[in-house]
mmCIF file of C-alpha atoms in Angstrom:
data_model
loop_
_atom_site.group_PDB
_atom_site.id
_atom_site.type_symbol
_atom_site.label_atom_id
_atom_site.label_comp_id
_atom_site.label_asym_id
_atom_site.label_seq_id
_atom_site.Cartn_x
_atom_site.Cartn_y
_atom_site.Cartn_z
ATOM 1 C CA MET R 7 263.472 131.831 77.079
ATOM 2 C CA ASN R 8 262.011 132.373 80.433
ATOM 3 C CA ALA R 9 258.775 131.061 79.373
ATOM 4 C CA ILE R 10 260.445 127.898 78.303
ATOM 5 C CA THR R 11 262.146 127.658 81.307
ATOM 6 C CA LYS R 12 259.353 127.961 83.299
ATOM 7 C CA LEU R 13 257.261 125.434 81.479
ATOM 8 C CA GLU R 14 259.996 122.752 81.340
ATOM 9 C CA MET R 15 260.501 123.396 85.182
ATOM 10 C CA LYS R 16 256.742 122.865 85.852
ATOM 11 C CA LYS R 17 256.748 119.798 83.595
ATOM 12 C CA ASN R 18 259.673 118.402 85.531
ATOM 13 C CA LEU R 19 258.201 118.827 89.094
ATOM 14 C CA GLN R 20 255.163 116.949 87.918
ATOM 15 C CA ASP R 21 257.168 113.894 86.581
ATOM 16 C CA ARG R 22 257.220 111.312 89.530
ATOM 17 C CA GLY R 23 259.753 109.215 87.175
ATOM 18 C CA LEU R 24 262.425 111.869 87.571
ATOM 19 C CA ILE R 25 262.307 111.435 91.453
ATOM 20 C CA PHE R 26 262.931 107.741 90.961
ATOM 21 C CA TRP R 27 266.165 108.326 88.771
ATOM 22 C CA THR R 28 267.546 111.147 90.691
ATOM 23 C CA LEU R 29 266.970 110.432 94.282
ATOM 24 C CA ILE R 30 265.285 107.053 95.165
ATOM 25 C CA LEU R 31 267.562 104.879 92.966
ATOM 26 C CA PRO R 32 270.767 106.703 93.880
ATOM 27 C CA ILE R 33 269.944 106.194 97.540
ATOM 28 C CA VAL R 34 268.907 102.512 97.211
ATOM 29 C CA PHE R 35 272.176 101.609 95.225
ATOM 30 C CA THR R 36 274.461 103.914 97.684
ATOM 31 C CA VAL R 37 272.867 102.112 100.684
ATOM 32 C CA LEU R 38 273.088 98.535 99.153
ATOM 33 C CA PHE R 39 276.561 98.630 97.837
ATOM 34 C CA ILE R 40 277.979 100.063 100.878
ATOM 35 C CA ALA R 41 276.509 97.425 102.879
ATOM 36 C CA VAL R 42 277.959 94.683 100.527
ATOM 37 C CA PHE R 43 281.311 96.194 100.333
ATOM 38 C CA THR R 44 281.703 97.039 104.081
ATOM 39 C CA SER R 45 280.539 93.603 105.053
ATOM 40 C CA GLY R 46 283.314 91.650 107.072
ATOM 41 C CA THR R 47 285.829 94.625 106.735
ATOM 42 C CA GLY R 48 287.411 96.695 109.428
ATOM 43 C CA GLU R 49 286.447 100.278 110.531
ATOM 44 C CA THR R 50 289.260 101.965 108.654
ATOM 45 C CA GLU R 51 288.306 100.101 105.504
ATOM 46 C CA SER R 52 284.657 100.633 105.725
ATOM 47 C CA ARG R 53 285.320 104.298 106.080
ATOM 48 C CA GLN R 54 287.208 104.324 102.930
ATOM 49 C CA VAL R 55 284.651 102.389 100.924
ATOM 50 C CA VAL R 56 282.010 104.982 102.271
ATOM 51 C CA LEU R 57 284.070 107.945 101.279
ATOM 52 C CA SER R 58 284.599 106.533 97.551
ATOM 53 C CA ILE R 59 281.105 105.337 97.039
ATOM 54 C CA VAL R 60 279.144 108.251 98.254
ATOM 55 C CA PRO R 61 280.499 110.891 95.805
ATOM 56 C CA GLY R 62 281.053 108.187 93.253
ATOM 57 C CA TYR R 63 277.684 107.094 93.165
ATOM 58 C CA THR R 64 276.361 110.814 93.489
ATOM 59 C CA ILE R 65 278.588 111.477 90.425
ATOM 60 C CA MET R 66 277.336 108.569 88.317
ATOM 61 C CA PHE R 67 273.623 109.015 88.787
ATOM 62 C CA VAL R 68 273.688 112.765 88.124
ATOM 63 C CA PHE R 69 274.112 111.382 84.268
ATOM 64 C CA PHE R 70 270.942 109.876 84.432
ATOM 65 C CA ILE R 71 269.422 113.449 84.012
ATOM 66 C CA MET R 72 270.236 112.614 80.180
ATOM 67 C CA ILE R 73 267.212 110.327 79.876
ATOM 68 C CA SER R 74 264.618 113.193 81.034
ATOM 69 C CA MET R 75 266.500 115.646 78.871
ATOM 70 C CA THR R 76 266.195 113.346 75.781
ATOM 71 C CA GLU R 77 262.477 112.615 76.397
ATOM 72 C CA SER R 78 261.647 116.304 76.575
ATOM 73 C CA PHE R 79 263.373 117.152 73.640
ATOM 74 C CA ILE R 80 261.957 114.359 71.551
ATOM 75 C CA LYS R 81 258.470 115.051 72.988
ATOM 76 C CA ASP R 82 258.570 118.776 72.015
ATOM 77 C CA GLY R 83 259.781 117.948 68.510
ATOM 78 C CA ASN R 84 256.893 115.484 67.865
ATOM 79 C CA THR R 85 254.218 117.780 69.409
ATOM 80 C CA GLY R 86 255.170 120.670 67.366
ATOM 81 C CA MET R 87 256.405 122.796 70.059
ATOM 82 C CA VAL R 88 259.943 123.121 68.532
ATOM 83 C CA ALA R 89 258.430 124.093 65.294
ATOM 84 C CA ARG R 90 256.511 126.760 66.699
ATOM 85 C CA VAL R 91 259.357 128.355 68.624
ATOM 86 C CA ALA R 92 261.499 128.167 65.427
ATOM 87 C CA SER R 93 258.651 130.304 63.763
ATOM 88 C CA THR R 94 259.370 133.048 66.079
ATOM 89 C CA PRO R 95 262.355 135.783 65.972
ATOM 90 C CA SER R 96 263.982 133.773 68.762
ATOM 91 C CA GLN R 97 267.421 132.476 68.288
ATOM 92 C CA PRO R 98 268.176 128.812 68.639
ATOM 93 C CA TYR R 99 270.507 129.297 71.556
ATOM 94 C CA LEU R 100 267.743 131.044 73.686
ATOM 95 C CA PHE R 101 265.376 127.795 73.043
ATOM 96 C CA LEU R 102 268.433 125.586 74.077
ATOM 97 C CA LEU R 103 269.256 127.565 77.380
ATOM 98 C CA GLY R 104 265.456 127.719 78.204
ATOM 99 C CA LYS R 105 265.287 123.972 77.899
ATOM 100 C CA TRP R 106 268.820 123.500 79.876
ATOM 101 C CA LEU R 107 268.146 125.679 82.903
ATOM 102 C CA PRO R 108 265.675 123.665 84.659
ATOM 103 C CA TYR R 109 267.911 120.496 84.520
ATOM 104 C CA MET R 110 270.826 122.483 86.053
ATOM 105 C CA TYR R 111 268.497 123.261 89.012
ATOM 106 C CA ILE R 112 267.373 119.658 89.343
ATOM 107 C CA VAL R 113 270.940 118.249 89.124
ATOM 108 C CA MET R 114 272.227 120.680 91.437
ATOM 109 C CA MET R 115 269.414 119.773 94.066
ATOM 110 C CA GLN R 116 270.185 116.015 93.521
ATOM 111 C CA ILE R 117 273.867 116.435 94.470
ATOM 112 C CA VAL R 118 273.107 118.365 97.624
ATOM 113 C CA ILE R 119 270.475 116.095 98.736
ATOM 114 C CA LEU R 120 272.770 113.236 97.967
ATOM 115 C CA LEU R 121 275.620 114.497 99.780
ATOM 116 C CA LEU R 122 273.612 115.559 102.710
ATOM 117 C CA PHE R 123 272.392 111.887 102.762
ATOM 118 C CA GLY R 124 275.792 110.719 103.128
ATOM 119 C CA LYS R 125 276.523 113.187 105.904
ATOM 120 C CA VAL R 126 273.408 112.327 107.704
ATOM 121 C CA VAL R 127 273.516 108.570 107.388
ATOM 122 C CA TYR R 128 277.189 107.755 107.273
ATOM 123 C CA ASP R 129 278.701 110.861 108.647
ATOM 124 C CA ILE R 130 280.895 111.604 105.782
ATOM 125 C CA PRO R 131 283.095 114.701 106.317
ATOM 126 C CA LEU R 132 282.636 117.838 104.145
ATOM 127 C CA GLU R 133 285.793 119.616 105.237
ATOM 128 C CA GLN R 134 285.786 121.925 102.441
ATOM 129 C CA PRO R 135 282.119 123.169 101.651
ATOM 130 C CA VAL R 136 282.640 125.912 99.593
ATOM 131 C CA TYR R 137 285.082 123.904 97.240
ATOM 132 C CA LEU R 138 282.259 120.970 97.313
ATOM 133 C CA LEU R 139 279.820 123.828 96.062
ATOM 134 C CA ILE R 140 281.999 125.000 93.244
ATOM 135 C CA LEU R 141 282.686 121.331 92.164
ATOM 136 C CA SER R 142 278.899 120.755 92.265
ATOM 137 C CA VAL R 143 278.313 123.604 90.001
ATOM 138 C CA PHE R 144 280.853 122.740 87.450
ATOM 139 C CA LEU R 145 279.770 118.986 87.478
ATOM 140 C CA THR R 146 276.135 120.124 87.043
ATOM 141 C CA PHE R 147 277.145 122.344 84.031
ATOM 142 C CA MET R 148 278.944 119.424 82.569
ATOM 143 C CA VAL R 149 276.419 116.704 82.780
ATOM 144 C CA THR R 150 273.458 118.767 81.492
ATOM 145 C CA GLY R 151 275.684 120.310 78.838
ATOM 146 C CA LEU R 152 276.603 116.715 77.495
ATOM 147 C CA GLY R 153 272.856 115.972 77.814
ATOM 148 C CA LEU R 154 271.814 118.826 75.795
ATOM 149 C CA ALA R 155 273.966 117.632 73.197
ATOM 150 C CA LEU R 156 272.536 114.241 73.409
ATOM 151 C CA ALA R 157 269.004 115.296 73.523
ATOM 152 C CA VAL R 158 269.381 117.163 70.428
ATOM 153 C CA ALA R 159 271.408 114.564 68.391
ATOM 154 C CA VAL R 160 269.568 111.217 69.127
ATOM 155 C CA LYS R 161 266.563 110.408 67.157
ATOM 156 C CA THR R 162 264.437 108.277 69.605
ATOM 157 C CA ASN R 163 263.924 107.663 73.235
ATOM 158 C CA ASN R 164 265.313 104.225 73.141
ATOM 159 C CA MET R 165 268.511 105.387 71.392
ATOM 160 C CA GLY R 166 268.641 108.154 74.409
ATOM 161 C CA ILE R 167 268.326 105.619 77.280
ATOM 162 C CA ALA R 168 270.726 103.435 75.625
ATOM 163 C CA LEU R 169 273.412 106.226 75.304
ATOM 164 C CA THR R 170 272.888 107.602 78.440
ATOM 165 C CA GLN R 171 273.562 103.960 80.009
ATOM 166 C CA VAL R 172 276.694 103.806 78.081
ATOM 167 C CA ILE R 173 278.074 107.187 79.150
ATOM 168 C CA ALA R 174 276.899 106.804 82.893
ATOM 169 C CA LEU R 175 277.968 103.080 83.528
ATOM 170 C CA GLY R 176 280.951 102.947 81.171
ATOM 171 C CA GLY R 177 282.261 106.187 82.619
ATOM 172 C CA ALA R 178 281.649 104.936 86.055
ATOM 173 C CA VAL R 179 283.619 101.832 85.467
ATOM 174 C CA LEU R 180 286.549 103.413 83.609
ATOM 175 C CA GLY R 181 286.282 106.749 85.808
ATOM 176 C CA GLY R 182 287.149 104.771 89.218
ATOM 177 C CA LEU R 183 283.585 105.311 90.591
ATOM 178 C CA TRP R 184 283.133 101.684 91.326
ATOM 179 C CA MET R 185 286.975 100.651 92.181
ATOM 180 C CA PRO R 186 290.175 102.486 92.916
ATOM 181 C CA VAL R 187 291.998 103.606 89.593
ATOM 182 C CA ASP R 188 295.117 102.297 90.885
ATOM 183 C CA MET R 189 293.948 98.843 90.687
ATOM 184 C CA MET R 190 293.145 99.002 87.199
ATOM 185 C CA PRO R 191 295.672 97.931 84.452
ATOM 186 C CA ASP R 192 298.009 100.794 82.924
ATOM 187 C CA ILE R 193 295.883 101.189 79.840
ATOM 188 C CA LEU R 194 292.727 101.691 81.877
ATOM 189 C CA GLN R 195 294.295 104.071 83.899
ATOM 190 C CA THR R 196 295.229 106.048 80.908
ATOM 191 C CA ILE R 197 291.506 106.242 79.798
ATOM 192 C CA SER R 198 290.483 107.145 82.992
ATOM 193 C CA ALA R 199 292.293 110.398 83.090
ATOM 194 C CA LEU R 200 290.623 111.439 80.015
ATOM 195 C CA LEU R 201 287.031 111.259 81.449
ATOM 196 C CA PRO R 202 285.142 113.695 83.492
ATOM 197 C CA GLN R 203 284.011 111.189 86.021
ATOM 198 C CA TYR R 204 287.519 110.465 86.980
ATOM 199 C CA TRP R 205 288.188 114.139 87.862
ATOM 200 C CA ALA R 206 285.180 114.986 89.434
ATOM 201 C CA HIS R 207 285.373 111.832 91.633
ATOM 202 C CA GLN R 208 289.121 112.506 92.765
ATOM 203 C CA ALA R 209 288.189 116.440 93.480
ATOM 204 C CA PHE R 210 285.029 115.577 95.580
ATOM 205 C CA GLN R 211 286.998 113.043 97.565
ATOM 206 C CA ASP R 212 289.739 115.418 98.231
ATOM 207 C CA ALA R 213 287.336 118.248 99.227
ATOM 208 C CA MET R 214 285.500 116.008 101.337
ATOM 209 C CA ALA R 215 288.481 115.290 103.234
ATOM 210 C CA GLY R 216 289.902 118.658 102.940
ATOM 211 C CA THR R 217 293.015 118.018 101.378
ATOM 212 C CA ILE R 218 292.131 119.668 97.743
ATOM 213 C CA GLY R 219 294.307 122.579 96.713
ATOM 214 C CA TYR R 220 293.246 125.824 95.005
ATOM 215 C CA ALA R 221 295.463 124.482 91.838
ATOM 216 C CA ASP R 222 293.492 121.325 91.758
ATOM 217 C CA LEU R 223 290.332 122.764 92.154
ATOM 218 C CA LEU R 224 290.774 125.189 89.432
ATOM 219 C CA GLN R 225 292.191 122.194 86.970
ATOM 220 C CA THR R 226 289.119 120.005 87.759
ATOM 221 C CA SER R 227 286.570 123.002 87.253
ATOM 222 C CA LEU R 228 288.314 123.901 83.892
ATOM 223 C CA ILE R 229 288.009 120.232 82.866
ATOM 224 C CA LEU R 230 284.238 120.042 83.563
ATOM 225 C CA LEU R 231 283.556 123.312 82.260
ATOM 226 C CA GLY R 232 285.317 122.400 79.048
ATOM 227 C CA PHE R 233 283.285 119.270 78.669
ATOM 228 C CA GLY R 234 280.069 121.314 79.159
ATOM 229 C CA LEU R 235 280.939 123.781 76.629
ATOM 230 C CA ALA R 236 281.669 121.251 74.223
ATOM 231 C CA GLY R 237 278.286 119.833 74.786
ATOM 232 C CA PHE R 238 276.538 122.976 74.338
ATOM 233 C CA ILE R 239 278.624 123.601 71.093
ATOM 234 C CA LEU R 240 277.646 120.293 69.782
ATOM 235 C CA ALA R 241 273.859 120.758 70.564
ATOM 236 C CA LEU R 242 274.194 123.957 68.289
ATOM 237 C CA LEU R 243 275.581 122.212 65.715
ATOM 238 C CA CYS R 244 273.130 119.635 65.868
ATOM 239 C CA TYR R 245 270.133 121.851 66.245
ATOM 240 C CA PRO R 246 269.454 122.473 62.579
ATOM 241 C CA ASN R 247 269.010 118.649 61.905
ATOM 242 C CA PHE R 248 266.928 118.237 65.097
ATOM 243 C CA LEU R 249 264.715 121.198 63.572
ATOM 244 C CA LYS R 250 264.259 119.134 60.395
ATOM 245 C CA ARG R 251 263.101 116.281 62.433
ATOM 246 C CA ALA R 252 260.670 118.255 64.232
ATOM 247 C CA LYS R 253 256.960 117.880 63.204
ATOM 248 C CA GLY R 254 255.515 121.146 62.300
#
């Protein structure tokens, strides 16, 4: 597992496209949309927009790591690496963990950098940094867990990109990352409460403002943990079919 983790991390550090998806594009979108939505508004309204967009766009863009995860798994399947690993006594879950861990590191760094960008450029409050760190860990686990399931299940890169966009952008709209949930129709508010994006966004905003309580932190953490575990279990279930598609 350690060898797979090191190899995967090395490949990702050499991937300049990953820097674009994880840092450059989120920062550009954040600056652009804050400029658009704060134009002509008062200081109070502008502040509310900033406090919603910075964590909202951070949460939305961490989902794009699924594209890199999908590409990596498909490439390893086509080059014969998956078949070679399968021929060893190593258990499937160790291979999945070895591929999974580097993306956890990447997403965690992405969240920290984007929040620090918000702090430096827009002076967003970070009143409960420990709680924010805990939420970041569980958000990382959730996103990469779902990404692991997607990477094992899809058959082509194009399918992975398409489903990632549906999950990231669809979840952003329904989860209240683009507009306040209370402005949505009742049916969409109900759907929103079923999405991890909604819970992560609300918790991040409260932790930034210093108003999140221990019970709310625990509830959100368990929800994110549940989605991440569901992704890992699904990846294990889909792994035999993934192995059949891999070239020997």
